[in-house]
XYZ file of C-alpha atoms in Angstrom:
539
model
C 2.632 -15.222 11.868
C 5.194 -13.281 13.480
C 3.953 -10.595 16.545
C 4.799 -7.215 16.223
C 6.881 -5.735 18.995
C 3.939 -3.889 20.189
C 1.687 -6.846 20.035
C 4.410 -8.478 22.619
C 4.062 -5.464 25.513
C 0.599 -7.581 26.367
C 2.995 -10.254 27.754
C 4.972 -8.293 30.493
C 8.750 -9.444 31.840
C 7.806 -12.402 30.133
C 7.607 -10.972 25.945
C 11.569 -11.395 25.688
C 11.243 -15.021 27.113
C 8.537 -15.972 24.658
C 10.132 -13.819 21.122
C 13.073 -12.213 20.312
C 12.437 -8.369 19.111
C 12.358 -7.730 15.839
C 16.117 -6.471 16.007
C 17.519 -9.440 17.223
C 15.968 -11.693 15.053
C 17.210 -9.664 12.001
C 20.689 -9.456 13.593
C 20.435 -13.724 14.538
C 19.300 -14.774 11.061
C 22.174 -12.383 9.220
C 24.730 -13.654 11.975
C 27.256 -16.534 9.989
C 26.303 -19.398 11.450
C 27.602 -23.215 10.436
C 25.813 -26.263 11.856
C 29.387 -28.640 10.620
C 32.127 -26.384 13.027
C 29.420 -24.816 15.831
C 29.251 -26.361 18.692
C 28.835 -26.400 22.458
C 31.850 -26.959 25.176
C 31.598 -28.520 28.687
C 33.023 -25.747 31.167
C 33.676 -26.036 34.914
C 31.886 -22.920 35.727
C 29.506 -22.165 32.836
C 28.388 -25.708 32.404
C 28.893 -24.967 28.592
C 29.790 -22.146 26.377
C 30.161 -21.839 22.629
C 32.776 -23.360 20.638
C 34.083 -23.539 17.184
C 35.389 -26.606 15.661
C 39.422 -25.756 14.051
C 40.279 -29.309 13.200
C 39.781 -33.464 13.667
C 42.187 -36.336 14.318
C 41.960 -39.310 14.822
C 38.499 -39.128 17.272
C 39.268 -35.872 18.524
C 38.734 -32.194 17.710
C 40.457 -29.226 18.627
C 37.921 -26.442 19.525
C 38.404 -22.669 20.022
C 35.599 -20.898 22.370
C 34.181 -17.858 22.510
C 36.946 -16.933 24.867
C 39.363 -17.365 22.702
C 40.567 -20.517 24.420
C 41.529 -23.618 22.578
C 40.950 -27.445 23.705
C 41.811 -30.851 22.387
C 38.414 -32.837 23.072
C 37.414 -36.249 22.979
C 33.689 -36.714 20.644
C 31.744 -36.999 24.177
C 32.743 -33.452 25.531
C 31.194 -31.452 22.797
C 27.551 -31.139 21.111
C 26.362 -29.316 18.514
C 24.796 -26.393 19.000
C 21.029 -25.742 18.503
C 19.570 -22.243 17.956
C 16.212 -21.971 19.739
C 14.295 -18.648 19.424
C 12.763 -19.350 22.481
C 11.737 -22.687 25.299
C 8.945 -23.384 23.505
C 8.267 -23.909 20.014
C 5.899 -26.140 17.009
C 6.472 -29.051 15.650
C 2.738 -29.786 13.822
C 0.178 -30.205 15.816
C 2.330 -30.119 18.978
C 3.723 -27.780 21.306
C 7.625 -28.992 22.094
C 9.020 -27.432 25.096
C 12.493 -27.237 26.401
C 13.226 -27.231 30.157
C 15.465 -24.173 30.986
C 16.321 -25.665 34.133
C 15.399 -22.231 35.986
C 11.294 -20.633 36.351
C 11.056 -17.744 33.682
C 8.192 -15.428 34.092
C 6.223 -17.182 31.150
C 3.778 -18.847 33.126
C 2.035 -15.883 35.512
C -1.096 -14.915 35.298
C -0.679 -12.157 33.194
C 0.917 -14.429 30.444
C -2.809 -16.232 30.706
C -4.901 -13.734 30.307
C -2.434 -12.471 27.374
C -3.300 -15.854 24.942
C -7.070 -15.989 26.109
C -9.211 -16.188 23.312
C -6.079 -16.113 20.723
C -5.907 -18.589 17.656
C -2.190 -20.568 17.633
C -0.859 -18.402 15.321
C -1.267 -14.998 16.427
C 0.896 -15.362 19.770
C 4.462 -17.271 20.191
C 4.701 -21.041 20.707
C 3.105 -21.832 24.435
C 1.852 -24.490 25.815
C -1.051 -21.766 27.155
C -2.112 -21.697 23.370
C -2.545 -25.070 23.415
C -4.958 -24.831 26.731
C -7.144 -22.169 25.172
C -7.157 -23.437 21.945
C -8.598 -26.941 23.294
C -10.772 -25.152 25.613
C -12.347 -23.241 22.607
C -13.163 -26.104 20.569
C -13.218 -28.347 23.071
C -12.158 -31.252 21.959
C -13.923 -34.650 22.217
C -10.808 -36.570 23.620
C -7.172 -36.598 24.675
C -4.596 -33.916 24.480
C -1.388 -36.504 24.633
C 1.530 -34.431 26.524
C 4.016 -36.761 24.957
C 7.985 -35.435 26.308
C 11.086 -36.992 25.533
C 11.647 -37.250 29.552
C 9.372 -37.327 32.524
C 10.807 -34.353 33.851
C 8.946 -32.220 30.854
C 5.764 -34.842 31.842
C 5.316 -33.094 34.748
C 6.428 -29.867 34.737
C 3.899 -29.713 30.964
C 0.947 -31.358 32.770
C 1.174 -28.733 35.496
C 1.155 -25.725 33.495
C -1.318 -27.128 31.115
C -3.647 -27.143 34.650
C -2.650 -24.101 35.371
C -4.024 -22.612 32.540
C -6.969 -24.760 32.847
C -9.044 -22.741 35.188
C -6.153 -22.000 37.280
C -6.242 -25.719 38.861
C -2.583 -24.827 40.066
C -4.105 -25.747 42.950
C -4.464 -29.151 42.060
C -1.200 -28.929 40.133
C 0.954 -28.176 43.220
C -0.717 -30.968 45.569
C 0.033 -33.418 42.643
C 3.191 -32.463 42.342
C 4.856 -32.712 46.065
C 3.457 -36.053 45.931
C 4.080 -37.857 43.064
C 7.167 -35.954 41.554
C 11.048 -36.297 42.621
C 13.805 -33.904 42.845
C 16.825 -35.427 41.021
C 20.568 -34.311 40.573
C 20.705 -34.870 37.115
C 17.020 -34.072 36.736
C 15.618 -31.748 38.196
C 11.844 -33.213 38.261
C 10.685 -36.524 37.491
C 7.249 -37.965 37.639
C 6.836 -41.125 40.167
C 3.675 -41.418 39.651
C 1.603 -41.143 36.314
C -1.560 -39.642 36.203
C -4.071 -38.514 34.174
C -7.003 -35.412 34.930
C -10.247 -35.272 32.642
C -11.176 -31.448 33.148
C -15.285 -30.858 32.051
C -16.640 -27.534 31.016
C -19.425 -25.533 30.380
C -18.647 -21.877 30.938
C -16.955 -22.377 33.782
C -15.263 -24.958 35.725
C -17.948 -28.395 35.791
C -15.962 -30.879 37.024
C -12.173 -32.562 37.295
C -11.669 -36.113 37.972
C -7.884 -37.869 37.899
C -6.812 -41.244 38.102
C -3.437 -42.576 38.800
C -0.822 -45.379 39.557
C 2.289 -45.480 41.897
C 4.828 -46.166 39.565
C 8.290 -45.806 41.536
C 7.115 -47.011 45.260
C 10.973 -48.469 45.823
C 12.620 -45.248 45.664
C 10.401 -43.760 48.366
C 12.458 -45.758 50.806
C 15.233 -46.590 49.033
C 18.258 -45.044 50.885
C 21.144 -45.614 47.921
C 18.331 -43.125 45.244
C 17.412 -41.018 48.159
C 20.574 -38.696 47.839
C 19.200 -38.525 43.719
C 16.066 -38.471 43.952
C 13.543 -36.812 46.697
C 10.095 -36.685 46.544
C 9.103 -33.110 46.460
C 7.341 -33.116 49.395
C 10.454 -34.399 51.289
C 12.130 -31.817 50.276
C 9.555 -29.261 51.465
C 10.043 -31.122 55.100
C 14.147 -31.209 54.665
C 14.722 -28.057 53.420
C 12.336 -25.984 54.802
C 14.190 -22.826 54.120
C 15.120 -23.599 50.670
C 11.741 -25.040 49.704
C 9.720 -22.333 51.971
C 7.895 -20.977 49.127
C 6.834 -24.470 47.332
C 5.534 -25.712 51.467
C 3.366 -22.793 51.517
C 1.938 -23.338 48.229
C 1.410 -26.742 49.419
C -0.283 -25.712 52.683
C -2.882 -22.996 50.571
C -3.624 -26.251 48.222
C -3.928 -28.742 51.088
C -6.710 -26.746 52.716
C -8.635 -25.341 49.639
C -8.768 -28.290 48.913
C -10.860 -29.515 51.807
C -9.010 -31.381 53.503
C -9.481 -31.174 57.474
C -6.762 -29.683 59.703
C -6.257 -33.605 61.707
C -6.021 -34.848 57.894
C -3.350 -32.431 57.138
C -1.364 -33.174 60.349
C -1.790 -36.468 59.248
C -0.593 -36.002 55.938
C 2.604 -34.495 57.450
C 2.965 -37.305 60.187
C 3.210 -40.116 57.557
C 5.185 -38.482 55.368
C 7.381 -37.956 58.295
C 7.271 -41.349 59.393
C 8.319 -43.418 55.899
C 11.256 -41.114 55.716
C 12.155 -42.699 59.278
C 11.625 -46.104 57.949
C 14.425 -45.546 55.227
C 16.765 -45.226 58.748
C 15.485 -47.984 60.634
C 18.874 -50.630 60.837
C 18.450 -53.916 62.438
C 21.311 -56.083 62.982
C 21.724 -59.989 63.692
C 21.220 -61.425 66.658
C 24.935 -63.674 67.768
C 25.195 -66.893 66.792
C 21.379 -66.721 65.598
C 20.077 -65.735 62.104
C 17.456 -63.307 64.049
C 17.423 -59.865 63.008
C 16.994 -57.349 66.092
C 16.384 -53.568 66.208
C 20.295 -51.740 66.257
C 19.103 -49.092 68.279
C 15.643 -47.520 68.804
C 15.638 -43.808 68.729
C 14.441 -43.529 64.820
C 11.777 -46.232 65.801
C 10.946 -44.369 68.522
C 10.545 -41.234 66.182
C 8.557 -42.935 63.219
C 6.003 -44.518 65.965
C 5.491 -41.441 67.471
C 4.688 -40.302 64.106
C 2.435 -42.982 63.455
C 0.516 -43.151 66.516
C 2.001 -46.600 67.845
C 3.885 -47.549 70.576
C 7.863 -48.009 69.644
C 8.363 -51.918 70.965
C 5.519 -52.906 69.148
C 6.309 -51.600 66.211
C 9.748 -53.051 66.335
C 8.518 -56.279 68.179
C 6.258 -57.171 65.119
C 8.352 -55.913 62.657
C 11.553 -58.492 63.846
C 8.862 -61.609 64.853
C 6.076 -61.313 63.036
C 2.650 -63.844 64.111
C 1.637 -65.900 60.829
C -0.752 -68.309 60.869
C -0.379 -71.940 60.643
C -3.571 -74.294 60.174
C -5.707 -72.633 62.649
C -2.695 -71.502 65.245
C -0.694 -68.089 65.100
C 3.104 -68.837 65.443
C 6.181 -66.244 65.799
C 8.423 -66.317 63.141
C 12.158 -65.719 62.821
C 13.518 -62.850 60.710
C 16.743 -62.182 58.580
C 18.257 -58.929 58.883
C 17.620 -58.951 55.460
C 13.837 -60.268 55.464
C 13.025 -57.343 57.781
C 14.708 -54.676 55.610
C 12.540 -55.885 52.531
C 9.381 -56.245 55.015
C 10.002 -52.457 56.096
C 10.417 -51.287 52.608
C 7.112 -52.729 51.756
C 5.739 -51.217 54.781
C 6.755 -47.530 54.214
C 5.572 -48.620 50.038
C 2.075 -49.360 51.405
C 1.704 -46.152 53.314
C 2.724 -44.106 50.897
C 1.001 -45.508 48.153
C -2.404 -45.580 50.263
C -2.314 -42.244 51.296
C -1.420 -40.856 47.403
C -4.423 -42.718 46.410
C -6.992 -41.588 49.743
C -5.652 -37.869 48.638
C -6.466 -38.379 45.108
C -10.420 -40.213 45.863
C -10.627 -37.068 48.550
C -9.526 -34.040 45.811
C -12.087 -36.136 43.355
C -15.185 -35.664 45.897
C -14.023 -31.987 46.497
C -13.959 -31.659 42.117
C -16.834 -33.303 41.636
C -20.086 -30.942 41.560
C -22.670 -34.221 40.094
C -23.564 -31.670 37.080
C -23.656 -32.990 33.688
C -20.770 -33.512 31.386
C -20.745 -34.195 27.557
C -17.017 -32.914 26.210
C -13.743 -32.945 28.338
C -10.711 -32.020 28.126
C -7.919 -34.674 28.850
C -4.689 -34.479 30.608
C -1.960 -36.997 31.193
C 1.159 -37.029 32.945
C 3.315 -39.881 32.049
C 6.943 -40.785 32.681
C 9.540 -41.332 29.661
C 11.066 -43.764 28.646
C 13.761 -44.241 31.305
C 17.435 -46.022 29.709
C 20.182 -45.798 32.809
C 23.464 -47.712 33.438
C 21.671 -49.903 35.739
C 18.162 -50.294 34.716
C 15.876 -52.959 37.351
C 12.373 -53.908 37.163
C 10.741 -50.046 37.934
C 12.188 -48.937 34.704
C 10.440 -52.191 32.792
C 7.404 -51.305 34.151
C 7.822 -47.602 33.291
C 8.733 -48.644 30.081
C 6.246 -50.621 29.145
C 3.825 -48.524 30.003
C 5.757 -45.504 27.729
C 5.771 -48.462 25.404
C 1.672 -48.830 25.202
C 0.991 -44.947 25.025
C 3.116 -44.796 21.693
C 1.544 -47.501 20.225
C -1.767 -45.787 20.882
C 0.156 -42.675 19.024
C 1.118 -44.296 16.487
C -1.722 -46.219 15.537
C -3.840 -42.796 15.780
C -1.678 -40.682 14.024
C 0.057 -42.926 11.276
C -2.637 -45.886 11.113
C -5.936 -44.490 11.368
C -5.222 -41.249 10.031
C -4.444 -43.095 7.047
C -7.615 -44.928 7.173
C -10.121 -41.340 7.039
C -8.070 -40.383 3.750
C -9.208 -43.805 2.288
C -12.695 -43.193 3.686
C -13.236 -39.728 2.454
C -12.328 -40.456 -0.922
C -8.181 -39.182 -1.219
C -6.085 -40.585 -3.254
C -3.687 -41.663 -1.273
C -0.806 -44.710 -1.030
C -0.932 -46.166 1.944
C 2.534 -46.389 4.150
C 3.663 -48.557 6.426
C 5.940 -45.942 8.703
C 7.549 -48.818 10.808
C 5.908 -48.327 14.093
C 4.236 -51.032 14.677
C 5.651 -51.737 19.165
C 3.142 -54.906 19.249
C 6.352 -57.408 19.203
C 7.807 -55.467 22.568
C 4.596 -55.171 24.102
C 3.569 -58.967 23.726
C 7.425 -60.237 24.702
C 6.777 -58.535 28.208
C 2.673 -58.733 28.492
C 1.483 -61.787 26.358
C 1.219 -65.142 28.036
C 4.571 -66.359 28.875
C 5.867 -62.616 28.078
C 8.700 -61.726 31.466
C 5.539 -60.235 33.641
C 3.921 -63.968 33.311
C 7.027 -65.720 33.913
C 8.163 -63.050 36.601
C 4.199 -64.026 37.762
C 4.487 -67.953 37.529
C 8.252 -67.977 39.108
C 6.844 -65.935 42.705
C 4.193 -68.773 42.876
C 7.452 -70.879 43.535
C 8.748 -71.400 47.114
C 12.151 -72.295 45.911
C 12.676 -69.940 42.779
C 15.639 -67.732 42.463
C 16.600 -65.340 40.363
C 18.659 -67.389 37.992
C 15.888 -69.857 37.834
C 13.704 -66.463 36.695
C 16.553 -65.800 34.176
C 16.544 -69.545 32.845
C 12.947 -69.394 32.021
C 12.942 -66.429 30.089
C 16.193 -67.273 28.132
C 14.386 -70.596 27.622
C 11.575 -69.023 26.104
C 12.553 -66.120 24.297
C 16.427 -66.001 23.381
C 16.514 -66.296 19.771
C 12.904 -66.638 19.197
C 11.325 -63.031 20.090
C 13.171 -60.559 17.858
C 12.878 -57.889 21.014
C 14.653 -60.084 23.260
C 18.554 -60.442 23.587
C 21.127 -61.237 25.477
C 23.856 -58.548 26.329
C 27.247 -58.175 26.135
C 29.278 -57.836 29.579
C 30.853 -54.431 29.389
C 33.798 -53.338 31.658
C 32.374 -50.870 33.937
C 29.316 -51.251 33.629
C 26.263 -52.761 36.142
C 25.432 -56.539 35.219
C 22.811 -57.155 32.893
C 20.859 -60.666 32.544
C 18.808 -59.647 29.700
C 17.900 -56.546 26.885
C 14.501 -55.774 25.312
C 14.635 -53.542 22.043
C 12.401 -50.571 23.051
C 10.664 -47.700 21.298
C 13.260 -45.655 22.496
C 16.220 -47.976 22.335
C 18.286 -51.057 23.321
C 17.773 -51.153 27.254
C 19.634 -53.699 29.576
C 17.746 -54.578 32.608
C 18.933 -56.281 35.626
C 16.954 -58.967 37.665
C 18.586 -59.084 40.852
C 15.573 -59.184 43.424
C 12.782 -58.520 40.636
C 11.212 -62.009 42.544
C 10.911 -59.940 45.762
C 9.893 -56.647 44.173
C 7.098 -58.102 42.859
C 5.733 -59.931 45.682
C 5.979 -56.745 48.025
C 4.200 -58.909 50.964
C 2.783 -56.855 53.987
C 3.719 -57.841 57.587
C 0.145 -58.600 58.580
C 1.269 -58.112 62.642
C 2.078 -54.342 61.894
C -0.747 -54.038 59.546
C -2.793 -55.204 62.887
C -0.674 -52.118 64.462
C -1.389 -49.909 61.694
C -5.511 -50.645 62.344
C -5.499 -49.587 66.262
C -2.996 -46.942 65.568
C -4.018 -43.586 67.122
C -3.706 -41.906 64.286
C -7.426 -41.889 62.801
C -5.991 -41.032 59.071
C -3.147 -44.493 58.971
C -6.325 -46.687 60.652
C -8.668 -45.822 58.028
C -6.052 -46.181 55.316
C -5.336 -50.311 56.625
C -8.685 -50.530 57.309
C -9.942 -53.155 54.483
């Protein structure tokens, strides 16, 4: 049901966002349009403008813009258009929203308050209809916010709190922490989570639960000019990201946390971007690594509350027991970088996970609870050129979610016709993801090989590669081998996904998984000064 232009003055700056007037729609829907010859251009300065298709050879099409200009294009440099009333619109049961890439006014608190207590169809498409609506009836399970890429993951999952009882607060804390500033993308979840929201007739109780899912790229200094963590980029580019710290700040201590825990908050996050600097070179005529200067040491120490030569000391010769003695032992250059990147991992991952236990104490008020509300923040499916052992995890985990879609919506739904008497055919849609999800979890799936291989002193990643090509080339339907392309990044093996054909890459998936800890700077870690990093290593 369409909304009068009156009806939209409730929605402020935001009503043109949200619906077209009444004018323009008339004057869009008797506007020639054709979906074969419309289409949209790449430009240098407008990123793309509109097109129309005047002819095709041989692979290419000549296309005249709106600015009267005409270009000979290859099929990549054009798409077809799509005509979108609006960022947000239905599709069923579900709200699907498109990320404009820039904050519209649709999400202030005046927009709230404008679709409280309104039924889905008398407002426009917003994913605040889809937070009242499930706090009305409240539902008895999950609302799946299922996008197409983990940028709209996030971004949905945080307005979908902020409606909730204006958790923003909890929203914007999540966020600087576990989501990444990209330069094709402009936010992208590293960490999934998922917040269970209880009501009465006010706010009851919130509880979350979540899992680090991109730990390498916190240190890893090739993706750190893509992708940022937010709350590096609040520390960076203070001026630029002024706004987002302070929100941070106001959410940091509502939250509860102490001023020392905040500083502390600060201080490591500080101190693992200094880790992705340290350099260590090799020692001459030796195969010791040894620090290549100290000052960033001296820097991330400080940070940390430990003194510099220690820090470096352990990191370079580490003690490890043997029998019932401690010995030193030697270090590659590139042993230490991979020790260090596990380091910086562990600290980062700890103190996500002491934030997240501390917000769930704050949350918590011990009342009752029957009915919740459910919200989960998941990455997509992630295909690159290069794609490495993150993006199978990622994936598989995008992989188990849709099966749990699927079976809900295409199985089981199925199954209540049959129960409450409807005539009805069943129909097998095609959806069953069981094959892909046993090739890489099953028993002898790639995790259990990539498991069994680590146990091995002397296994390699071409030994890693041999088992599973042993095992599963031409005998699990999911797994193939791919074609070199010229190009492109090596690939050593492809697994049909949900989403498509991905080619993954296994070069150091052996060390990746292990992720040891250098238990001499752990030892540091547990005297350090800093009271916050000391109670983090402390089991």
């Amino acid at each position: 049901m369409t909304s009068p232009d009156s009806e939209m003055a409730a929605f402020g700056e935001a009503a043109p966002y949200l619906r077209k007037s009444e004018k323009e729609r008339i004057e869009a829907q008797n506007k020639p349009f054709d979906a074969k010859s419309s289409v949209f251009v790449a430009h240098p300065k407008e990123s793309f403008v509109k097109g129309t298709i005047q002819s095709r050879e041989s692979g290419k099409v000549t296309v005249k813009t709106e600015g009267g200009e005409e270009e000979l294009l290859c099929q990549a440099k054009w798409k077809p258009t799509c005509c979108l009333p609006s960022s947000q619109t239905y599709s069923g049961l579900f709200c699907v929203t498109v990320n404009p890439y820039k904050w519209l006014p649709v999400y202030n608190p005046e927009v709230v308050l404008a679709y409280r207590g309104k039924k889905r169809q008398e407002a426009p498409p917003h994913i605040f209809s889809i937070s009242d609506n499930a706090y009305q009836f409240m539902l008895n399970g999950e609302l799946l916010d299922i996008p197409s890429n983990d940028i709209a993951a996030c971004n949905s999952g945080k307005i979908f709190l902020f409606f909730a009882d204006y958790l923003c607060i909890y929203g914007v804390m999540f966020t600087s922490f576990t989501s990444a500033e990209e330069i094709k993308r402009g936010n992208s979840s590293m960490i999934s989570y998922s917040v269970k929201k209880w009501n009465t007739d006010v706010l009851n109780n919130a509880v979350s639960s979540s899992f680090l899912m991109l730990k390498k790229e916190i240190v890893d200094l090739e993706m750190f000019t893509d992708r940022q963590n937010n709350i590096h980029r609040h520390e960076i580019n203070s001026d630029t990201y002024l706004n987002s710290l302070f929100q941070l700040q106001s959410a940091i201590d509502i939250l509860g946390f102490t001023a020392d825990e905040k500083t502390a908050i600060y201080k490591l996050t500080g101190a693992v971007m200094h880790y992705g600097n340290l350099k260590f070179k090799q020692k001459q005529r030796e195969e010791q690594a040894e620090p290549d200067g100290t000052e960033v040491a001296d820097k991330a120490a400080y940070l940390m509350g430990l003194n510099s030569a220690d820090l470096l000391k352990a990191m370079c010769c580490p003690r490890v027991k043997v029998g019932n003695e401690f010995v030193t032992k030697g270090q590659t250059v590139e042993q230490v970088h991979n020790a260090v990147g596990a380091l910086a991992k562990a600290v980062y991952e700890r103190m996500f996970l002491w934030m997240v236990v501390r917000i769930n104490q704050q949350l918590d008020t011990k009342q009752p609870r029957q009915y919740f509300i459910g919200v989960l923040d998941i990455a997509g499916f992630e295909i690159f050129d290069f794609n490495s052992f993150e993006q199978l995890c990622i994936n598989f985990t995008n992989e188990k979610l849709q099966q749990f879609f699927n079976h809900h919506m295409f199985v089981l739904e199925q199954e209540e016709y049959k129960k409450e008497g409807i005539e009805w055919t069943f129909i097998d849609f095609g959806m069953d993801l069981a094959a892909c999800i046993e090739l890489i979890e099953k028993p002898m799936g790639i995790f259990s090989i990539l498991e069994e291989e680590c146990m091995f002193p002397k296994a390699t990643d071409t030994s890693f590669k041999n088992k599973l090509y042993d095992q599963h080339l031409g005998k699990s339907s999911n797994f193939q081998k791919p074609k070199p392309v010229k190009g492109k990044a090596e690939a050593h093996f492809s697994v049909i996904h949900y989403a498509g054909i991905v080619d993954y890459n296994i070069t150091g998936w052996l060390e990746k998984n292990k992720d040891p800890l250098n238990e001499t700077v752990i030892g540091l870690y547990q005297k350090s000064s800093l009271k916050t990093l000391a109670l983090l290593f402390a089991n």
